[in-house]
GROMACS .gro file of C-alpha atoms in nm:
model
  437
    1MET     CA    1  -3.380   1.928   1.068
    2LYS     CA    2  -3.004   1.922   1.032
    3GLU     CA    3  -2.885   1.804   0.691
    4PRO     CA    4  -2.645   1.507   0.688
    5GLU     CA    5  -2.278   1.594   0.655
    6ILE     CA    6  -2.135   1.533   0.309
    7LEU     CA    7  -1.878   1.255   0.315
    8THR     CA    8  -1.531   1.325   0.183
    9ILE     CA    9  -1.356   0.992   0.145
   10ASP     CA   10  -0.990   0.889   0.147
   11ALA     CA   11  -1.027   0.566  -0.053
   12HIS     CA   12  -0.672   0.440   0.012
   13CYS     CA   13  -0.498   0.468   0.348
   14HIS     CA   14  -0.338   0.252   0.618
   15LEU     CA   15  -0.390   0.260   0.993
   16PHE     CA   16  -0.187  -0.043   1.101
   17ASN     CA   17   0.039   0.010   1.401
   18HIS     CA   18   0.358  -0.140   1.539
   19GLU     CA   19   0.175  -0.417   1.724
   20VAL     CA   20   0.055  -0.580   1.404
   21LEU     CA   21   0.309  -0.482   1.137
   22SER     CA   22   0.619  -0.383   1.327
   23TRP     CA   23   0.870  -0.528   1.085
   24ARG     CA   24   0.697  -0.359   0.789
   25LEU     CA   25   0.800  -0.030   0.946
   26LEU     CA   26   1.160  -0.147   0.962
   27ALA     CA   27   1.164  -0.277   0.604
   28ASP     CA   28   1.013   0.044   0.467
   29PHE     CA   29   1.270   0.242   0.663
   30ILE     CA   30   1.556   0.041   0.510
   31LEU     CA   31   1.416   0.084   0.160
   32SER     CA   32   1.330   0.451   0.199
   33ARG     CA   33   1.500   0.740   0.023
   34ILE     CA   34   1.769   0.776   0.286
   35ARG     CA   35   2.023   0.582   0.074
   36ARG     CA   36   1.939   0.726  -0.266
   37ARG     CA   37   2.213   0.986  -0.267
   38GLY     CA   38   2.573   0.984  -0.158
   39MET     CA   39   2.695   1.166   0.148
   40GLN     CA   40   2.865   1.440  -0.055
   41ALA     CA   41   2.539   1.532  -0.228
   42ARG     CA   42   2.365   1.515   0.109
   43LEU     CA   43   2.608   1.765   0.258
   44GLU     CA   44   2.577   1.999  -0.039
   45THR     CA   45   2.197   2.029  -0.018
   46ALA     CA   46   1.934   2.079   0.248
   47GLY     CA   47   1.758   1.759   0.138
   48GLY     CA   48   1.945   1.541   0.384
   49ILE     CA   49   1.790   1.702   0.691
   50GLY     CA   50   1.447   1.697   0.528
   51GLU     CA   51   1.469   1.325   0.460
   52LEU     CA   52   1.573   1.255   0.818
   53LYS     CA   53   1.274   1.451   0.944
   54ARG     CA   54   1.047   1.238   0.726
   55ILE     CA   55   1.190   0.919   0.869
   56ILE     CA   56   1.130   1.045   1.222
   57ARG     CA   57   0.774   1.151   1.135
   58PHE     CA   58   0.706   0.813   0.974
   59PHE     CA   59   0.825   0.615   1.276
   60ARG     CA   60   0.649   0.836   1.527
   61THR     CA   61   0.324   0.775   1.342
   62GLY     CA   62   0.375   0.400   1.309
   63LEU     CA   63   0.449   0.365   1.679
   64MET     CA   64   0.114   0.520   1.774
   65ASP     CA   65  -0.200   0.324   1.858
   66THR     CA   66  -0.446   0.265   1.573
   67GLU     CA   67  -0.698   0.513   1.715
   68ASP     CA   68  -0.430   0.783   1.739
   69ILE     CA   69  -0.310   0.716   1.383
   70TYR     CA   70  -0.670   0.757   1.268
   71GLY     CA   71  -0.698   1.083   1.462
   72LYS     CA   72  -0.379   1.213   1.304
   73LEU     CA   73  -0.513   1.136   0.956
   74LEU     CA   74  -0.840   1.317   1.028
   75ALA     CA   75  -0.658   1.618   1.173
   76GLU     CA   76  -0.408   1.656   0.888
   77GLY     CA   77  -0.613   1.528   0.595
   78ALA     CA   78  -0.923   1.680   0.441
   79CYS     CA   79  -1.155   1.379   0.463
   80ASN     CA   80  -1.414   1.277   0.721
   81ALA     CA   81  -1.434   0.913   0.606
   82VAL     CA   82  -1.149   0.672   0.535
   83VAL     CA   83  -1.095   0.331   0.374
   84PRO     CA   84  -0.813   0.165   0.570
   85LEU     CA   85  -0.663  -0.124   0.377
   86MET     CA   86  -0.532  -0.426   0.564
   87PHE     CA   87  -0.193  -0.571   0.473
   88ASP     CA   88  -0.106  -0.942   0.475
   89LEU     CA   89   0.271  -0.977   0.472
   90ASP     CA   90   0.317  -1.314   0.643
   91TYR     CA   91   0.338  -1.497   0.313
   92CYS     CA   92   0.580  -1.265   0.140
   93MET     CA   93   0.852  -1.387   0.375
   94LYS     CA   94   1.095  -1.663   0.286
   95GLY     CA   95   0.949  -2.005   0.344
   96ALA     CA   96   0.587  -1.924   0.262
   97GLY     CA   97   0.403  -2.244   0.184
   98TYR     CA   98   0.666  -2.476   0.334
   99SER     CA   99   0.613  -2.707   0.633
  100ASN     CA  100   0.876  -2.513   0.828
  101GLY     CA  101   0.750  -2.183   0.689
  102PHE     CA  102   0.690  -2.011   1.024
  103ARG     CA  103   1.046  -2.075   1.140
  104ARG     CA  104   1.187  -1.953   0.808
  105ARG     CA  105   0.969  -1.644   0.805
  106LYS     CA  106   1.075  -1.559   1.159
  107ALA     CA  107   1.440  -1.592   1.056
  108CYS     CA  108   1.374  -1.355   0.765
  109LYS     CA  109   1.221  -1.102   1.003
  110LYS     CA  110   1.529  -1.125   1.226
  111ASN     CA  111   1.745  -1.043   0.922
  112ILE     CA  112   1.529  -0.736   0.861
  113LYS     CA  113   1.574  -0.631   1.221
  114ARG     CA  114   1.950  -0.676   1.191
  115ALA     CA  115   1.958  -0.467   0.873
  116ALA     CA  116   1.749  -0.197   1.042
  117ARG     CA  117   1.996  -0.189   1.332
  118GLN     CA  118   2.277  -0.127   1.080
  119GLU     CA  119   2.074   0.152   0.920
  120TRP     CA  120   2.019   0.322   1.254
  121ALA     CA  121   2.395   0.321   1.312
  122ALA     CA  122   2.462   0.458   0.962
  123LEU     CA  123   2.197   0.723   1.015
  124ARG     CA  124   2.355   0.842   1.340
  125LYS     CA  125   2.690   0.866   1.161
  126GLU     CA  126   2.534   1.071   0.882
  127LEU     CA  127   2.386   1.305   1.140
  128ASP     CA  128   2.730   1.357   1.292
  129GLU     CA  129   2.878   1.435   0.949
  130LEU     CA  130   2.596   1.675   0.869
  131ALA     CA  131   2.647   1.850   1.203
  132ALA     CA  132   3.016   1.897   1.129
  133HIS     CA  133   2.926   2.108   0.824
  134ALA     CA  134   2.626   2.288   0.970
  135GLY     CA  135   2.578   2.620   1.141
  136ARG     CA  136   2.491   2.662   1.509
  137ARG     CA  137   2.114   2.662   1.453
  138GLU     CA  138   2.128   2.355   1.230
  139ARG     CA  139   2.356   2.174   1.476
  140ARG     CA  140   2.100   2.226   1.752
  141GLU     CA  141   1.824   2.089   1.527
  142LEU     CA  142   2.039   1.792   1.429
  143GLY     CA  143   2.112   1.722   1.794
  144GLU     CA  144   1.740   1.711   1.872
  145MET     CA  145   1.687   1.479   1.577
  146LYS     CA  146   1.962   1.249   1.696
  147GLN     CA  147   1.798   1.222   2.038
  148ALA     CA  148   1.463   1.144   1.873
  149LEU     CA  149   1.623   0.878   1.654
  150ARG     CA  150   1.790   0.721   1.956
  151ARG     CA  151   1.453   0.689   2.129
  152LEU     CA  152   1.284   0.554   1.816
  153SER     CA  153   1.558   0.300   1.744
  154GLY     CA  154   1.531   0.179   2.104
  155LYS     CA  155   1.157   0.126   2.063
  156THR     CA  156   1.194  -0.060   1.734
  157GLU     CA  157   1.467  -0.279   1.886
  158ARG     CA  158   1.213  -0.399   2.142
  159LEU     CA  159   0.940  -0.471   1.885
  160SER     CA  160   0.820  -0.829   1.868
  161LEU     CA  161   0.861  -0.981   1.522
  162GLY     CA  162   0.735  -1.332   1.583
  163LYS     CA  163   0.368  -1.305   1.676
  164ARG     CA  164   0.167  -1.570   1.499
  165ASP     CA  165  -0.158  -1.381   1.544
  166ALA     CA  166  -0.041  -1.043   1.412
  167PHE     CA  167  -0.275  -1.058   1.111
  168ARG     CA  168  -0.578  -1.132   1.328
  169MET     CA  169  -0.474  -0.854   1.566
  170GLN     CA  170  -0.478  -0.618   1.269
  171GLU     CA  171  -0.824  -0.741   1.167
  172GLU     CA  172  -0.962  -0.698   1.518
  173ALA     CA  173  -0.810  -0.350   1.556
  174LEU     CA  174  -0.974  -0.226   1.234
  175LEU     CA  175  -1.312  -0.377   1.315
  176LYS     CA  176  -1.299  -0.219   1.660
  177LEU     CA  177  -1.213   0.119   1.506
  178ALA     CA  178  -1.495   0.084   1.250
  179ALA     CA  179  -1.745   0.001   1.527
  180ALA     CA  180  -1.634   0.310   1.720
  181HIS     CA  181  -1.674   0.531   1.411
  182PRO     CA  182  -1.968   0.387   1.212
  183GLY     CA  183  -1.994   0.510   0.856
  184ARG     CA  184  -1.658   0.687   0.883
  185VAL     CA  185  -1.410   0.396   0.895
  186LEU     CA  186  -1.478   0.162   0.601
  187PRO     CA  187  -1.214  -0.115   0.615
  188PHE     CA  188  -1.103  -0.355   0.339
  189TYR     CA  189  -0.989  -0.709   0.424
  190ALA     CA  190  -0.651  -0.821   0.282
  191VAL     CA  191  -0.661  -1.143   0.079
  192ASP     CA  192  -0.363  -1.370   0.013
  193PRO     CA  193  -0.478  -1.693  -0.155
  194ARG     CA  194  -0.202  -1.884   0.026
  195ARG     CA  195  -0.325  -1.804   0.376
  196PRO     CA  196  -0.477  -2.113   0.543
  197GLY     CA  197  -0.844  -2.069   0.619
  198ASN     CA  198  -0.916  -1.820   0.340
  199CYS     CA  199  -1.091  -2.090   0.137
  200MET     CA  200  -1.173  -2.462   0.124
  201HIS     CA  201  -1.097  -2.688  -0.173
  202GLY     CA  202  -1.354  -2.956  -0.253
  203PRO     CA  203  -1.269  -3.302  -0.390
  204ASP     CA  204  -1.441  -3.210  -0.717
  205GLY     CA  205  -1.214  -2.909  -0.772
  206THR     CA  206  -1.459  -2.651  -0.640
  207ILE     CA  207  -1.334  -2.365  -0.423
  208ASP     CA  208  -1.541  -2.247  -0.128
  209ILE     CA  209  -1.456  -1.884  -0.054
  210SER     CA  210  -1.717  -1.835   0.218
  211PRO     CA  211  -1.446  -1.786   0.487
  212LEU     CA  212  -1.357  -1.467   0.297
  213THR     CA  213  -1.701  -1.349   0.196
  214ASP     CA  214  -1.839  -1.405   0.548
  215ARG     CA  215  -1.614  -1.116   0.658
  216LEU     CA  216  -1.809  -0.871   0.443
  217LEU     CA  217  -2.099  -0.654   0.553
  218PRO     CA  218  -2.443  -0.820   0.552
  219ARG     CA  219  -2.554  -0.600   0.259
  220LEU     CA  220  -2.270  -0.762   0.059
  221GLY     CA  221  -2.378  -1.112   0.156
  222GLY     CA  222  -2.147  -1.152   0.455
  223LYS     CA  223  -2.168  -1.163   0.832
  224GLY     CA  224  -1.891  -0.919   0.926
  225GLY     CA  225  -1.783  -0.558   0.902
  226PHE     CA  226  -1.562  -0.523   0.592
  227TYR     CA  227  -1.661  -0.308   0.294
  228GLY     CA  228  -1.435  -0.479   0.038
  229PHE     CA  229  -1.107  -0.660  -0.025
  230LYS     CA  230  -0.744  -0.559  -0.073
  231LEU     CA  231  -0.494  -0.743  -0.297
  232TYR     CA  232  -0.116  -0.703  -0.318
  233CYS     CA  233   0.009  -0.946  -0.581
  234PRO     CA  234   0.385  -0.862  -0.568
  235ASN     CA  235   0.381  -1.028  -0.226
  236GLY     CA  236   0.385  -1.356  -0.415
  237TYR     CA  237   0.073  -1.456  -0.609
  238SER     CA  238  -0.090  -1.406  -0.948
  239PRO     CA  239  -0.399  -1.190  -1.007
  240THR     CA  240  -0.548  -1.496  -1.183
  241ASP     CA  241  -0.489  -1.740  -0.898
  242PRO     CA  242  -0.787  -1.983  -0.898
  243VAL     CA  243  -0.887  -1.875  -0.546
  244LEU     CA  244  -0.900  -1.514  -0.656
  245MET     CA  245  -1.091  -1.597  -0.973
  246ALA     CA  246  -1.359  -1.758  -0.755
  247LEU     CA  247  -1.358  -1.448  -0.536
  248TYR     CA  248  -1.395  -1.216  -0.837
  249GLU     CA  249  -1.703  -1.408  -0.951
  250TYR     CA  250  -1.866  -1.350  -0.612
  251CYS     CA  251  -1.759  -0.985  -0.598
  252GLU     CA  252  -1.890  -0.905  -0.946
  253ARG     CA  253  -2.223  -1.069  -0.864
  254HIS     CA  254  -2.264  -0.889  -0.528
  255GLY     CA  255  -2.106  -0.552  -0.617
  256VAL     CA  256  -1.815  -0.595  -0.374
  257PRO     CA  257  -1.530  -0.345  -0.433
  258LEU     CA  258  -1.166  -0.454  -0.446
  259THR     CA  259  -0.850  -0.245  -0.437
  260ALA     CA  260  -0.528  -0.387  -0.583
  261HIS     CA  261  -0.185  -0.229  -0.560
  262CYS     CA  262  -0.074  -0.150  -0.916
  263SER     CA  263   0.244   0.055  -0.947
  264GLY     CA  264   0.610  -0.011  -1.009
  265GLY     CA  265   0.701   0.062  -0.647
  266GLY     CA  266   0.588  -0.042  -0.305
  267PHE     CA  267   0.656  -0.378  -0.145
  268ALA     CA  268   0.735  -0.729  -0.273
  269SER     CA  269   0.815  -1.080  -0.154
  270PHE     CA  270   1.160  -1.165  -0.020
  271SER     CA  271   1.143  -1.524  -0.145
  272PRO     CA  272   1.386  -1.642  -0.416
  273SER     CA  273   1.118  -1.881  -0.543
  274ILE     CA  274   0.740  -1.898  -0.503
  275MET     CA  275   0.471  -2.149  -0.599
  276VAL     CA  276   0.246  -1.950  -0.833
  277HIS     CA  277  -0.084  -2.058  -0.989
  278GLY     CA  278  -0.253  -1.865  -1.267
  279HIS     CA  279  -0.070  -1.637  -1.512
  280VAL     CA  280   0.249  -1.431  -1.511
  281TYR     CA  281   0.376  -1.157  -1.743
  282ARG     CA  282   0.700  -1.263  -1.910
  283ASN     CA  283   0.880  -1.132  -2.220
  284GLY     CA  284   0.591  -0.903  -2.309
  285GLU     CA  285   0.323  -1.171  -2.287
  286VAL     CA  286   0.067  -1.302  -2.038
  287VAL     CA  287   0.140  -1.674  -2.007
  288PRO     CA  288  -0.006  -1.953  -1.790
  289HIS     CA  289   0.205  -2.066  -1.496
  290ASP     CA  290   0.139  -2.344  -1.248
  291GLY     CA  291   0.442  -2.426  -1.036
  292VAL     CA  292   0.756  -2.275  -0.888
  293LEU     CA  293   0.851  -1.928  -1.012
  294GLU     CA  294   1.218  -1.837  -0.970
  295PHE     CA  295   1.341  -1.480  -0.913
  296ARG     CA  296   1.679  -1.323  -0.979
  297HIS     CA  297   1.626  -1.045  -0.723
  298TYR     CA  298   1.504  -1.121  -0.372
  299ARG     CA  299   1.742  -0.967  -0.119
  300LEU     CA  300   1.605  -0.696   0.109
  301THR     CA  301   1.835  -0.421  -0.019
  302ASP     CA  302   1.806  -0.519  -0.389
  303LYS     CA  303   1.582  -0.248  -0.534
  304LEU     CA  304   1.520  -0.459  -0.844
  305ARG     CA  305   1.337  -0.706  -0.620
  306VAL     CA  306   1.021  -0.494  -0.627
  307LYS     CA  307   1.047  -0.414  -0.999
  308GLU     CA  308   1.095  -0.779  -1.100
  309LYS     CA  309   0.799  -0.907  -0.901
  310ALA     CA  310   0.581  -0.615  -1.010
  311GLU     CA  311   0.645  -0.703  -1.376
  312LEU     CA  312   0.595  -1.076  -1.335
  313LEU     CA  313   0.299  -1.074  -1.097
  314ASN     CA  314   0.126  -0.736  -1.119
  315HIS     CA  315   0.151  -0.602  -1.475
  316PRO     CA  316  -0.169  -0.426  -1.591
  317ARG     CA  317  -0.203  -0.681  -1.873
  318LEU     CA  318  -0.252  -0.949  -1.607
  319TRP     CA  319  -0.537  -0.744  -1.467
  320LYS     CA  320  -0.679  -0.710  -1.818
  321LYS     CA  321  -0.705  -1.089  -1.817
  322VAL     CA  322  -0.913  -1.062  -1.499
  323MET     CA  323  -1.135  -0.787  -1.638
  324GLU     CA  324  -1.198  -0.979  -1.960
  325ALA     CA  325  -1.351  -1.254  -1.746
  326PHE     CA  326  -1.533  -1.015  -1.510
  327PRO     CA  327  -1.589  -0.684  -1.696
  328ARG     CA  328  -1.821  -0.542  -1.426
  329LEU     CA  329  -1.594  -0.633  -1.136
  330ARG     CA  330  -1.564  -0.322  -0.919
  331LEU     CA  331  -1.182  -0.316  -0.917
  332ASN     CA  332  -0.958  -0.023  -0.824
  333LEU     CA  333  -0.606  -0.051  -0.967
  334ALA     CA  334  -0.441   0.177  -0.714
  335HIS     CA  335  -0.178   0.446  -0.779
  336PHE     CA  336  -0.287   0.471  -1.147
  337GLY     CA  337   0.012   0.257  -1.247
  338CYS     CA  338   0.271   0.520  -1.150
  339ARG     CA  339   0.630   0.412  -1.208
  340ASP     CA  340   0.965   0.583  -1.235
  341GLU     CA  341   1.006   0.450  -1.590
  342GLY     CA  342   0.756   0.621  -1.818
  343MET     CA  343   0.377   0.612  -1.841
  344GLU     CA  344   0.317   0.267  -1.994
  345TRP     CA  345   0.122   0.127  -1.698
  346THR     CA  346  -0.082   0.447  -1.662
  347GLU     CA  347  -0.175   0.439  -2.031
  348LEU     CA  348  -0.274   0.073  -2.009
  349ILE     CA  349  -0.494   0.130  -1.705
  350TYR     CA  350  -0.661   0.431  -1.865
  351GLY     CA  351  -0.737   0.227  -2.176
  352MET     CA  352  -0.883  -0.050  -1.961
  353MET     CA  353  -1.102   0.203  -1.778
  354GLU     CA  354  -1.247   0.299  -2.116
  355GLN     CA  355  -1.303  -0.066  -2.205
  356PHE     CA  356  -1.433  -0.222  -1.882
  357PRO     CA  357  -1.723  -0.061  -1.690
  358GLY     CA  358  -1.605  -0.187  -1.351
  359LEU     CA  359  -1.242  -0.074  -1.359
  360HIS     CA  360  -1.140   0.220  -1.136
  361THR     CA  361  -0.815   0.380  -1.027
  362ASP     CA  362  -0.698   0.600  -0.740
  363LEU     CA  363  -0.440   0.878  -0.721
  364SER     CA  364  -0.281   0.766  -0.394
  365CYS     CA  365   0.083   0.830  -0.297
  366ILE     CA  366   0.144   1.062  -0.592
  367THR     CA  367   0.351   1.297  -0.382
  368GLU     CA  368   0.518   1.510  -0.651
  369ALA     CA  369   0.311   1.801  -0.780
  370PRO     CA  370   0.426   1.773  -1.147
  371ARG     CA  371   0.328   1.405  -1.159
  372LEU     CA  372  -0.008   1.484  -0.997
  373ARG     CA  373  -0.072   1.744  -1.268
  374GLU     CA  374   0.001   1.478  -1.530
  375MET     CA  375  -0.259   1.254  -1.368
  376ARG     CA  376  -0.510   1.538  -1.375
  377GLU     CA  377  -0.475   1.559  -1.753
  378TYR     CA  378  -0.606   1.204  -1.781
  379PHE     CA  379  -0.894   1.293  -1.550
  380LEU     CA  380  -0.984   1.602  -1.756
  381LYS     CA  381  -0.975   1.432  -2.095
  382ALA     CA  382  -1.177   1.132  -1.977
  383PRO     CA  383  -1.535   1.090  -2.100
  384GLU     CA  384  -1.798   1.109  -1.826
  385GLN     CA  385  -1.826   0.732  -1.775
  386VAL     CA  386  -1.449   0.709  -1.719
  387ARG     CA  387  -1.413   1.028  -1.517
  388ARG     CA  388  -1.654   0.882  -1.259
  389LYS     CA  389  -1.402   0.606  -1.189
  390PHE     CA  390  -1.114   0.819  -1.057
  391LEU     CA  391  -1.079   0.815  -0.676
  392PHE     CA  392  -0.887   1.019  -0.423
  393GLY     CA  393  -0.645   0.834  -0.197
  394SER     CA  394  -0.351   0.931   0.020
  395ASP     CA  395  -0.166   0.608   0.106
  396PHE     CA  396  -0.126   0.758   0.452
  397TYR     CA  397   0.091   0.703   0.644
  398LEU     CA  398   0.334   0.533   0.406
  399ASN     CA  399   0.333   0.858   0.205
  400LEU     CA  400   0.511   1.030   0.496
  401LEU     CA  401   0.839   0.881   0.374
  402PHE     CA  402   0.818   1.091   0.058
  403LEU     CA  403   0.699   1.436   0.163
  404ASP     CA  404   0.685   1.668   0.464
  405GLY     CA  405   0.356   1.560   0.615
  406MET     CA  406  -0.003   1.491   0.522
  407LYS     CA  407  -0.085   1.862   0.515
  408VAL     CA  408   0.164   1.905   0.228
  409TYR     CA  409   0.002   1.615   0.044
  410MET     CA  410  -0.340   1.777   0.075
  411GLU     CA  411  -0.204   2.117  -0.028
  412ASN     CA  412  -0.066   1.962  -0.350
  413PHE     CA  413  -0.405   1.807  -0.416
  414ARG     CA  414  -0.597   2.131  -0.353
  415ASN     CA  415  -0.356   2.328  -0.572
  416THR     CA  416  -0.395   2.078  -0.857
  417PHE     CA  417  -0.771   2.007  -0.863
  418THR     CA  418  -1.059   2.254  -0.854
  419GLU     CA  419  -1.328   2.240  -0.586
  420GLN     CA  420  -1.571   2.067  -0.825
  421GLU     CA  421  -1.305   1.814  -0.928
  422ARG     CA  422  -1.224   1.741  -0.564
  423HIS     CA  423  -1.594   1.679  -0.497
  424GLU     CA  424  -1.596   1.419  -0.773
  425LEU     CA  425  -1.278   1.250  -0.656
  426MET     CA  426  -1.348   1.261  -0.282
  427THR     CA  427  -1.727   1.230  -0.259
  428ALA     CA  428  -1.927   1.128  -0.566
  429ASN     CA  429  -1.687   0.876  -0.721
  430PRO     CA  430  -1.577   0.687  -0.405
  431SER     CA  431  -1.936   0.676  -0.277
  432GLU     CA  432  -2.039   0.499  -0.597
  433PHE     CA  433  -1.734   0.269  -0.588
  434LEU     CA  434  -1.813   0.169  -0.228
  435GLY     CA  435  -2.182   0.130  -0.297
  436LEU     CA  436  -2.277   0.383  -0.030
  437PRO     CA  437  -2.635   0.516  -0.021
   0.00000   0.00000   0.00000
């Protein structure tokens, strides 16, 4: 009798395509590393061409069908099972929660498309300037890249940005993929407490979260096909929102895993003000907040936009408030709190992993080998009960903006962790987190 294949699990990846999150591709492109250095530095190093190749690779992947994106991840990664995380971005647009919110969100998406169009033009100009200082071989390569960018920019120009049902299309695409690959595609449903239909409020103040929990697998008390939930608080809500607190109670009781973005980077709302319920982190303290929250940074190209909302709405001390109420909640604070500014978030998350039995973390989108080695030191020094709560993740395909392909990401991981350590991170630990037999 043939023995069952051992699962190796990527606990943090994305398989959404252009049909469901087209403008996310454009926004990530605008905010990518392309503008981090001046043209002179770009001409003096080989990094400029490398970054352009990453942008092309990123867009080519995002413009594939979901099944093909999944196939690319399997071919280039080292895992035979994946946890694709949904993304709910509708309510991080301007106008979320207002009566004319759809019109305002659509206008915000048009602004993103306009900004992307300007970036394409700037990118073509940079290619021309690079070519002027390049040798014959490099000029030929740059010419091929310019043709590829022209085709990609044409495709993104034709993308629809106003589909009302994009979120449901994403849900259906993942459930279809999971049905086609049972036991290998283990999707998480994205929760935004502001989305209509996610819950029902009773006249006595009770919150019925069955519309969310019904989407879970039957073994988790649901009627659907999702293995857990995904949260992304910088999109505009507090980790202690009353709807989420009701959800945590259910998840702790039924052993439902949740993954929450928890780093200083990533994505964040474009709104200058948001109605927030729960707690925020302000001036070094977790404080209650129930009303409009104003932001100083909200423009698309303002890089402090993400940092400000991460501090206010996603600081690890906010999640400590959650874990104090639900210490056995099976929560993964993704990215191990990685930020450009020091290790404060990482230290806080590690301390919480020692304190709360349910708290996990993953090592997703840590694309630089020195930083990955730093993360390994935490893994090695951890006592057994904490070491079991580290997970492998890639953040594919968003990680393609930061390195030269998924194969490079996996090579960094193999060069950093031993075979036994990889077994823990990719098999034993995520299997326990997901509640797999």
